[in-house]
mmCIF file of C-alpha atoms in Angstrom:
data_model
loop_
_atom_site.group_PDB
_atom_site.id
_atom_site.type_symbol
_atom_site.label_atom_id
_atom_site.label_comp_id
_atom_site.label_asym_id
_atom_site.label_seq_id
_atom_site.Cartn_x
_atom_site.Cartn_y
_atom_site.Cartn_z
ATOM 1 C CA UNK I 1 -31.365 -51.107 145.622
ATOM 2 C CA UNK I 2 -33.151 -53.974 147.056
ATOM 3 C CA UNK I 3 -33.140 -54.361 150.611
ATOM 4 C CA UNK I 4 -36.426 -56.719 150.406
ATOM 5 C CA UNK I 5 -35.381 -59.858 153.032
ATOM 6 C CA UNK I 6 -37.592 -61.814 150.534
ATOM 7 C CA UNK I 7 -36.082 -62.999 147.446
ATOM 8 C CA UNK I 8 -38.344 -62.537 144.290
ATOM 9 C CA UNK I 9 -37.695 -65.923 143.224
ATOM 10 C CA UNK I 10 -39.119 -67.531 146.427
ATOM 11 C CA UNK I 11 -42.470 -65.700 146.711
ATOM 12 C CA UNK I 12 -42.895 -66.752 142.706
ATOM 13 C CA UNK I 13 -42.130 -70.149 143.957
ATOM 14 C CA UNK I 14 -44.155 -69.751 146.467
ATOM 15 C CA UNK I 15 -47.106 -68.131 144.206
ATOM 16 C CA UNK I 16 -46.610 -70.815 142.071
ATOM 17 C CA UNK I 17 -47.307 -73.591 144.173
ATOM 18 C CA UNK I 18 -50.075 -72.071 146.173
ATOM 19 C CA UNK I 19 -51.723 -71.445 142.524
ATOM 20 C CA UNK I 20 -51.235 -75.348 141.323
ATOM 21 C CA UNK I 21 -52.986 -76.020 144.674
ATOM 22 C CA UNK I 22 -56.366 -73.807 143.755
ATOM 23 C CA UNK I 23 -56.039 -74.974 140.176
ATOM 24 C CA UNK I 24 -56.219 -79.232 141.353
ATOM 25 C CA UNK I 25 -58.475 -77.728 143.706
ATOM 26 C CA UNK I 26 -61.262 -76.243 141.298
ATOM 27 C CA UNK I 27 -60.369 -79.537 138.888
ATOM 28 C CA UNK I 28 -61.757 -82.033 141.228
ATOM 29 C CA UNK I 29 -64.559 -79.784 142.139
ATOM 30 C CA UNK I 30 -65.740 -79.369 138.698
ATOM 31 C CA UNK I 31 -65.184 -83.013 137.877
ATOM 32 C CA UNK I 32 -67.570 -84.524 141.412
ATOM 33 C CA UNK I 33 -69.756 -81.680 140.950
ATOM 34 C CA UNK I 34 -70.231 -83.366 137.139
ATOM 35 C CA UNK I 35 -70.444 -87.079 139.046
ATOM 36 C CA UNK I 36 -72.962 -86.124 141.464
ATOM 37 C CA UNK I 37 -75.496 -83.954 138.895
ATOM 38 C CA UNK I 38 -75.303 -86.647 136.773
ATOM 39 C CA UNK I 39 -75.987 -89.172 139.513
ATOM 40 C CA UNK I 40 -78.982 -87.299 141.050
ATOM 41 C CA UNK I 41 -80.223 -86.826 137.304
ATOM 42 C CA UNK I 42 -80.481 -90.703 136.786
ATOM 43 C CA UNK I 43 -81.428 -92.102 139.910
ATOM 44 C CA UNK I 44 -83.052 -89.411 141.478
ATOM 45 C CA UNK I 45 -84.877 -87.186 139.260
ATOM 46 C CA UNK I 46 -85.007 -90.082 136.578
ATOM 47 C CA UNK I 47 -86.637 -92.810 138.831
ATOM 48 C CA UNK I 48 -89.739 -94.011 137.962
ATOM 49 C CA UNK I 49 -92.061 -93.463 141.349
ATOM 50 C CA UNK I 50 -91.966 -89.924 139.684
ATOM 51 C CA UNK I 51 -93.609 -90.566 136.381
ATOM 52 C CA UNK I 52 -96.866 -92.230 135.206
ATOM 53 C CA UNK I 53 -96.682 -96.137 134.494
ATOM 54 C CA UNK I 54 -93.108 -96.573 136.639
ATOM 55 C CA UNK I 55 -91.236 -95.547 133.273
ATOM 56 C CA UNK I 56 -89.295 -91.807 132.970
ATOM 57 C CA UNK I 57 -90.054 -91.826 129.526
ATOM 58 C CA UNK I 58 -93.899 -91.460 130.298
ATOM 59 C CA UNK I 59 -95.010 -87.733 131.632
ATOM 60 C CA UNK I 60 -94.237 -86.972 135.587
ATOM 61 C CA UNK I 61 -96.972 -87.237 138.078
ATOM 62 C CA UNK I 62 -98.699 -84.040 138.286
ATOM 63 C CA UNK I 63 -97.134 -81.783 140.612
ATOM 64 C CA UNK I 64 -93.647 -83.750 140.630
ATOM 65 C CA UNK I 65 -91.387 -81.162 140.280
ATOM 66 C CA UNK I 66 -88.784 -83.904 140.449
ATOM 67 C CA UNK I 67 -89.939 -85.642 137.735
ATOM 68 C CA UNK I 68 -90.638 -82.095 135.817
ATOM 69 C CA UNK I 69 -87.159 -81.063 136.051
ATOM 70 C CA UNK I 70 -85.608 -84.358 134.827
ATOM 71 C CA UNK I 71 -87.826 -83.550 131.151
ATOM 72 C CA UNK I 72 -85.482 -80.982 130.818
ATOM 73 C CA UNK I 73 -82.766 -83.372 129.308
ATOM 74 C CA UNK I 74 -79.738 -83.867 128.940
ATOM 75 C CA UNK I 75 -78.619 -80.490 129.225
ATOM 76 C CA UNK I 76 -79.955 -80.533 132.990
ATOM 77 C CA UNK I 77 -76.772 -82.481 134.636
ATOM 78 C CA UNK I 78 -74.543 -79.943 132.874
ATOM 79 C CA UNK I 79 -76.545 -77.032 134.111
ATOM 80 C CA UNK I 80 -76.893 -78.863 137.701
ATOM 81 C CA UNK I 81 -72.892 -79.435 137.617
ATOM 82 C CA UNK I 82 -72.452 -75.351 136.989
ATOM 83 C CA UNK I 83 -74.641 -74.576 140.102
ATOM 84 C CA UNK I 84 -72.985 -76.654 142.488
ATOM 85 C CA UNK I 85 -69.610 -75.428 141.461
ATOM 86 C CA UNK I 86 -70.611 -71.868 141.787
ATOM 87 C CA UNK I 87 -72.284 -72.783 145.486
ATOM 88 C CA UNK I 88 -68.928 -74.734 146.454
ATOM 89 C CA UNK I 89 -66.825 -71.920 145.007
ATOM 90 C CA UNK I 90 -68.882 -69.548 146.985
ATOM 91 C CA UNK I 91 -68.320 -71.218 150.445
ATOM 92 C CA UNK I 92 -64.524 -71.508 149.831
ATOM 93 C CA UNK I 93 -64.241 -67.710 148.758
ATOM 94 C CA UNK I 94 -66.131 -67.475 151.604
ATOM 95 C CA UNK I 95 -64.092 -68.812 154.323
ATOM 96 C CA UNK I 96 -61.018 -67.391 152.562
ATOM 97 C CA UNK I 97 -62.044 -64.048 152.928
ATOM 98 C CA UNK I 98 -63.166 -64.035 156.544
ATOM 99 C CA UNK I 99 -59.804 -65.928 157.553
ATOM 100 C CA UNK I 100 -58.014 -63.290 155.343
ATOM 101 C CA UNK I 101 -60.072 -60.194 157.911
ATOM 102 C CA UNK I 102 -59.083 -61.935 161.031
ATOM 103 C CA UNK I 103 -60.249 -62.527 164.263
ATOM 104 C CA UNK I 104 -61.979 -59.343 164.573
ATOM 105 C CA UNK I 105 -63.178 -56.096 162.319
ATOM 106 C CA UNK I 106 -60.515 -55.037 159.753
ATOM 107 C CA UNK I 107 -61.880 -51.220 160.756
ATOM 108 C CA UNK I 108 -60.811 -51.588 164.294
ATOM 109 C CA UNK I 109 -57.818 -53.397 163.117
ATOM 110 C CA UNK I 110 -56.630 -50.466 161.331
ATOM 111 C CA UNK I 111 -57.649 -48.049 163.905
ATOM 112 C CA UNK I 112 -55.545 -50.113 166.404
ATOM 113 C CA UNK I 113 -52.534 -50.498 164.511
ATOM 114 C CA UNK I 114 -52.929 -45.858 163.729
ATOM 115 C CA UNK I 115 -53.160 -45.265 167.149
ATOM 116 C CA UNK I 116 -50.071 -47.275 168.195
ATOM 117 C CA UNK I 117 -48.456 -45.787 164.603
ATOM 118 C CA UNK I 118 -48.922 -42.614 166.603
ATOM 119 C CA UNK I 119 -47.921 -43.297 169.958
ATOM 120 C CA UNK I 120 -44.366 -44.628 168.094
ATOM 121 C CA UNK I 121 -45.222 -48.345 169.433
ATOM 122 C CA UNK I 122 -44.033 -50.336 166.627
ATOM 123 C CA UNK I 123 -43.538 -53.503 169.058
ATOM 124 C CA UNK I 124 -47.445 -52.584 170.175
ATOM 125 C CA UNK I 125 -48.443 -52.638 166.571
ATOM 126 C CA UNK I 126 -46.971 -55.715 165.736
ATOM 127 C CA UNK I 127 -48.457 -57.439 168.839
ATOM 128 C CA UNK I 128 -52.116 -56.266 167.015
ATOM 129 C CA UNK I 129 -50.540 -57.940 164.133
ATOM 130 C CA UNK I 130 -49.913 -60.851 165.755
ATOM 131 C CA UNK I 131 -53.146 -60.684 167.176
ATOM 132 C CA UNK I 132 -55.580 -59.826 164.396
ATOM 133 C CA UNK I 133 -53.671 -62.432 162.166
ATOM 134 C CA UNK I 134 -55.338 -63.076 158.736
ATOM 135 C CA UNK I 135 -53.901 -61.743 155.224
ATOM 136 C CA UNK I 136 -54.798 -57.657 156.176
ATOM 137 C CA UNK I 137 -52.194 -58.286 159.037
ATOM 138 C CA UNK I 138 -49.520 -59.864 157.614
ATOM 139 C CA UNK I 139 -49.161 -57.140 155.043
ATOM 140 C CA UNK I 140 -48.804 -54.938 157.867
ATOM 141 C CA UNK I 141 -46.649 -56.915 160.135
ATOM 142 C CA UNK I 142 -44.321 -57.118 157.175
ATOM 143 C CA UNK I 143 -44.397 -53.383 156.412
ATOM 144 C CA UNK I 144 -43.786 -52.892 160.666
ATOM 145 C CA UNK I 145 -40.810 -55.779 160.567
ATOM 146 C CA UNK I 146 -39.474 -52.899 157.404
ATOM 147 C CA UNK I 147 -39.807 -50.353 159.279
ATOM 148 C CA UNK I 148 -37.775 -51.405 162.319
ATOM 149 C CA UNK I 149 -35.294 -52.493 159.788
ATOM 150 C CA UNK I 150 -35.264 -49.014 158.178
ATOM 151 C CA UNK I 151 -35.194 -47.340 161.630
ATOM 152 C CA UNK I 152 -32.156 -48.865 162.673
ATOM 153 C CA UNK I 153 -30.689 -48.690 158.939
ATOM 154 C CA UNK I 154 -27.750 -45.459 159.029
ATOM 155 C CA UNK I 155 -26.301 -45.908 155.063
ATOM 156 C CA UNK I 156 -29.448 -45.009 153.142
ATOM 157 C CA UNK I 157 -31.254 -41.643 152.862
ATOM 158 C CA UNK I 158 -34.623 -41.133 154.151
ATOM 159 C CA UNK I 159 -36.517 -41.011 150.813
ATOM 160 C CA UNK I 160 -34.584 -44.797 150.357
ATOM 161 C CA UNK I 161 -35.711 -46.318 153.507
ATOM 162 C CA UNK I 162 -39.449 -44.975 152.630
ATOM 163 C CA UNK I 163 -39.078 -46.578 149.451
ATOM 164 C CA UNK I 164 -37.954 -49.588 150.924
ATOM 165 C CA UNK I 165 -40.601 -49.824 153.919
ATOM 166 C CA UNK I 166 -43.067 -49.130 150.748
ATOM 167 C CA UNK I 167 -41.718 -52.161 147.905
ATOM 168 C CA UNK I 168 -42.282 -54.439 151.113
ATOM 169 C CA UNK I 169 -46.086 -53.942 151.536
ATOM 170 C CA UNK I 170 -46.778 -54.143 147.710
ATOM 171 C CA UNK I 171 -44.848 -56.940 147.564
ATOM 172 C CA UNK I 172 -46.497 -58.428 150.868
ATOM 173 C CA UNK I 173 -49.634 -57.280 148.966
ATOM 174 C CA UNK I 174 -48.825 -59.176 146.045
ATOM 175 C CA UNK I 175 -48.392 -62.297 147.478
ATOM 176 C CA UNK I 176 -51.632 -62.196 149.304
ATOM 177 C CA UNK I 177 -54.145 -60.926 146.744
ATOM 178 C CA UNK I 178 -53.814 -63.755 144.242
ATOM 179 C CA UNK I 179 -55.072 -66.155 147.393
ATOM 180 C CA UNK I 180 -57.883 -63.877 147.698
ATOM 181 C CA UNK I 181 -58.880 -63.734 144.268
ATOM 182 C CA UNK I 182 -58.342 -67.196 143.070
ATOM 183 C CA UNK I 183 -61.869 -69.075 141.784
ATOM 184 C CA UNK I 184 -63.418 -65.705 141.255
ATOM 185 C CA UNK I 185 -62.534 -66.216 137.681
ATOM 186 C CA UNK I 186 -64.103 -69.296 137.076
ATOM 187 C CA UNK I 187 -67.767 -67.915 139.264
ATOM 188 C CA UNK I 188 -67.341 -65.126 136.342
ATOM 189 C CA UNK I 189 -67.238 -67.349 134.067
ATOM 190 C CA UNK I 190 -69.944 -69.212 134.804
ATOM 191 C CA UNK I 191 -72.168 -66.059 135.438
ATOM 192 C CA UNK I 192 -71.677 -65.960 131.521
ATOM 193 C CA UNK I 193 -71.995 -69.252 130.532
ATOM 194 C CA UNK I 194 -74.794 -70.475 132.502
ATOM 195 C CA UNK I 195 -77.137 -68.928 131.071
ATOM 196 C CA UNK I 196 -75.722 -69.504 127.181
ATOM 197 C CA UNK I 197 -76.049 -73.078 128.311
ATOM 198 C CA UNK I 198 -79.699 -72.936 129.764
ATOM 199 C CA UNK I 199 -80.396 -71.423 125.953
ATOM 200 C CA UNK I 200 -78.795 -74.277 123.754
ATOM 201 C CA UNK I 201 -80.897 -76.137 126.116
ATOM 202 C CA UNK I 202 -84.167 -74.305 125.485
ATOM 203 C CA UNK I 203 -83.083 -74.392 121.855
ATOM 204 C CA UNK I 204 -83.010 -78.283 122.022
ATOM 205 C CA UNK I 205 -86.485 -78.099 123.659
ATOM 206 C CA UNK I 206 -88.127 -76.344 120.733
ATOM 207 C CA UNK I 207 -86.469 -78.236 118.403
ATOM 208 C CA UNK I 208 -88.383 -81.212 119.931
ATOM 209 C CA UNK I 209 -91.270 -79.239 120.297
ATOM 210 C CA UNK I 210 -91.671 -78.114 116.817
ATOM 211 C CA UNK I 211 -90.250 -81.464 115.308
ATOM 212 C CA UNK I 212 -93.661 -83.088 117.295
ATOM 213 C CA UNK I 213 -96.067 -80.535 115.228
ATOM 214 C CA UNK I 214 -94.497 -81.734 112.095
ATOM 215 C CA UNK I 215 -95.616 -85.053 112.848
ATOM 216 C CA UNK I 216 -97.900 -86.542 109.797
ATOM 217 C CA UNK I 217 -101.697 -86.400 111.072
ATOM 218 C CA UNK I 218 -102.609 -84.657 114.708
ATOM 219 C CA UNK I 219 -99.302 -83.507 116.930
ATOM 220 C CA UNK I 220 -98.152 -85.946 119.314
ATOM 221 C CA UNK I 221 -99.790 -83.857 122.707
ATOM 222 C CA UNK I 222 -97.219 -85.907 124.867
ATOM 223 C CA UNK I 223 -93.841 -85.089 122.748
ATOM 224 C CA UNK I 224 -94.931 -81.297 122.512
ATOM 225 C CA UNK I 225 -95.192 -80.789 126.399
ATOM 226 C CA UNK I 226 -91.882 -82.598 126.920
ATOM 227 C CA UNK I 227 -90.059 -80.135 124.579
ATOM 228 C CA UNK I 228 -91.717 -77.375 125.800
ATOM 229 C CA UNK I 229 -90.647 -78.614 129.580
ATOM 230 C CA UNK I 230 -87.038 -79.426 128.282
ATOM 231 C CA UNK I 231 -87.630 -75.651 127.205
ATOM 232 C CA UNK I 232 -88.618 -74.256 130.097
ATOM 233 C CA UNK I 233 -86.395 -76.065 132.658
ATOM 234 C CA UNK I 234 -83.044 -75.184 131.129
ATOM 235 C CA UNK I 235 -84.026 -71.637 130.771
ATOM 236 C CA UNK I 236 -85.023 -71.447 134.555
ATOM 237 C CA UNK I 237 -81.854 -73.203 135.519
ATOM 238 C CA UNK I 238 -79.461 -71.047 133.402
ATOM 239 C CA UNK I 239 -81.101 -68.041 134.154
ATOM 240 C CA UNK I 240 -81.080 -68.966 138.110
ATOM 241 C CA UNK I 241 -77.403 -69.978 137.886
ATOM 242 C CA UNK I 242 -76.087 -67.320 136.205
ATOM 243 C CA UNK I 243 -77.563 -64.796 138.387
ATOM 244 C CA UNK I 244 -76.453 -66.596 141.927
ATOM 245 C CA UNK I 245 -73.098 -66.794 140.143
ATOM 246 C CA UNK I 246 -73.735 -63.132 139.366
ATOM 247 C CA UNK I 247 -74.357 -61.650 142.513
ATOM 248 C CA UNK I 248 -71.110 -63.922 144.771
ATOM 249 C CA UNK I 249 -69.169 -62.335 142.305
ATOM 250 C CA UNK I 250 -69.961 -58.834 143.061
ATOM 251 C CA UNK I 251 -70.112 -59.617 147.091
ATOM 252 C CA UNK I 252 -66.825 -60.992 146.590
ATOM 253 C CA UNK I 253 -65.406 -58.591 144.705
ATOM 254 C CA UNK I 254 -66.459 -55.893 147.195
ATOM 255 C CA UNK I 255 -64.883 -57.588 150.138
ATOM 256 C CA UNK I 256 -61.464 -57.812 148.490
ATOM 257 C CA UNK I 257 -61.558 -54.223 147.815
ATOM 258 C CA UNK I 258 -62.463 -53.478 151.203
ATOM 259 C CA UNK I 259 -59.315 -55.531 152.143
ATOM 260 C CA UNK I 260 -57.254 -53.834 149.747
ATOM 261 C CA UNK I 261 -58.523 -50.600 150.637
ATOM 262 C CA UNK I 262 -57.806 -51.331 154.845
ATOM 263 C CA UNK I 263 -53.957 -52.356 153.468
ATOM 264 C CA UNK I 264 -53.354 -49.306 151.624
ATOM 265 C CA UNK I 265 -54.755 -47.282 154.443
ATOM 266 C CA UNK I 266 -52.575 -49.303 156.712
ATOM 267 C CA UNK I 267 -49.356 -49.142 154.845
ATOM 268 C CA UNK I 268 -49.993 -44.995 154.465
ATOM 269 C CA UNK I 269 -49.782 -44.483 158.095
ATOM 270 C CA UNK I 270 -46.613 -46.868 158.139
ATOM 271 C CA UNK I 271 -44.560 -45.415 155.595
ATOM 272 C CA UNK I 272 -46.301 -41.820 157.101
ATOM 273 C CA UNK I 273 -44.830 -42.156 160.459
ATOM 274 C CA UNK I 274 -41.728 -43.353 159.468
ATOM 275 C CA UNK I 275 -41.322 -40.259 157.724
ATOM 276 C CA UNK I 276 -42.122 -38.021 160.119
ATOM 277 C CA UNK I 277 -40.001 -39.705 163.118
ATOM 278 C CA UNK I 278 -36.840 -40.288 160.549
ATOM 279 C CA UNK I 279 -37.308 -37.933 158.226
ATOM 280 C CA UNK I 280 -34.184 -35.460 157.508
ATOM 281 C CA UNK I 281 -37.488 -32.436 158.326
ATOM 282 C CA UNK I 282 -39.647 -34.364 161.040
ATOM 283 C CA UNK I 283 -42.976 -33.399 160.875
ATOM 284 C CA UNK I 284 -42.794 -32.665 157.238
ATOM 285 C CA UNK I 285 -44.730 -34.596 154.927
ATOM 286 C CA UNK I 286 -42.254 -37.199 152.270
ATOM 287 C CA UNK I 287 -43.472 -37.848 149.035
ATOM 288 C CA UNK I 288 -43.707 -41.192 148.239
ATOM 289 C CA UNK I 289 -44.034 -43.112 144.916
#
């Protein structure tokens, strides 16, 4: 029996839409991060105050890191587009997740909403709720708006109305995760392909490199340093990329389990008390699914 208020069809509606949002979202990110690297790669790194004789094709002035980093090639805009879509994605995950803990810690949170759980103050929880705000507390406000329901509900048995208080906070849960998680996929991904990229473009390098020792007579000196740079740069920047993508990834990741973990907690002591102050043996523990 389904006695969720919320029809499935609407929050998959509502999932749906919220997850053509992120996905235009992360589209235009990707596509002006692209615009500005290669931007700053022409008329920035690639202006001729940082290279000998005006021209970029000439070696950079000694010490120009700006100049340095545009010998990398063409593979540099690509990498430069990677990092500023994991630093972007990173400050958006980031102000997700703190909006999602609310206004203040999710351990005192919880703590709050126990110790009214216990006192049998389900309109003083829901004021916390209301309070705390964020996506931690509207998984419990839903699971406290249940369990008022429940409490006042005569036709169903207990182990029903514990169900029932229970579907409604994974199903709360369910609708809030995916917002926490969106983009987290695409920082993976880049973790992995950063640095695959910053290879092809060292592979390029010594393929430069090596074609200028071929050369008929003495190596070009000039043509060897620039592949080795091209090299050099597109290792550094793959490798650098891959492991800032790396580690707001993991920091991420760790923050949405904390969240999950402060829900479950949460939603124990809900469907907990409920059992104990409705229960058919009060006081008695209910096993719930």
């Amino acid at each position: 029996m389904n006695t969720s208020p919320r029809p499935a069809a609407t929050a998959a509606k509502a999932e749906a839409q919220s997850s053509g949002g992120a996905s235009l979202f992360s589209v235009l990110v990707i596509i002006l991060a692209f615009i500005v690297s290669v931007v700053v790669y022409k008329f920035v790194l690639g202006d001729g105050s940082h290279f000998q004789g005006g021209d970029n094709k000439n070696n950079p002035m000694a010490g120009d890191y700006l100049g340095i980093v545009y010998k990398g090639g063409v593979i540099v805009p690509i990498l430069m587009t990677m990092l500023l879509c994991v630093i972007t994605f990173s400050i958006e995950r980031a102000l997700t997740i703190s909006k999602a803990k609310g206004s203040k810690s999710i351990e005192s949170f919880v703590r709050s909403v126990r110790q009214k759980l216990n006192a049998n103050d389900i309109n003083g929880a829901l004021a916390v709720c209301d309070q705390q705000k964020g996506s931690v507390a509207n998984v419990v406000k839903a699971g406290l708006l249940k369990y008022n329901e429940m409490s006042r509900e005569t036709s169903m048995g207990t182990d029903q109305r514990v169900l029932a208080i229970q579907k409604e906070i994974e199903e709360s849960t369910a609708l809030e995760l995916p917002m926490l998680e969106k983009n987290l996929v695409i920082i993976s991904t880049l973790a992995s392909i950063a640095t695959l990229t910053g290879l092809l473009g060292t592979v390029f390098g010594m393929i430069n490199a090596f074609a200028a020792l071929a050369q008929a007579g003495s190596p070009d000196a000039v043509a060897l340093a620039n592949g080795i740079s091209e090299a050099l740069i597109n290792t550094a920047l793959g490798i650098g990329t891959s492991a800032l993508a790396i580690v707001a990834y993991n920091y991420f990741t760790s923050k949405i389990d904390e969240l999950t973990y402060s829900i479950d907690e949460a939603g124990f002591s809900i469907i907990q008390t409920f059992a104990g102050q409705h229960g058919n043996n009060a006081g008695q523990p209910v096993r719930t699914v």
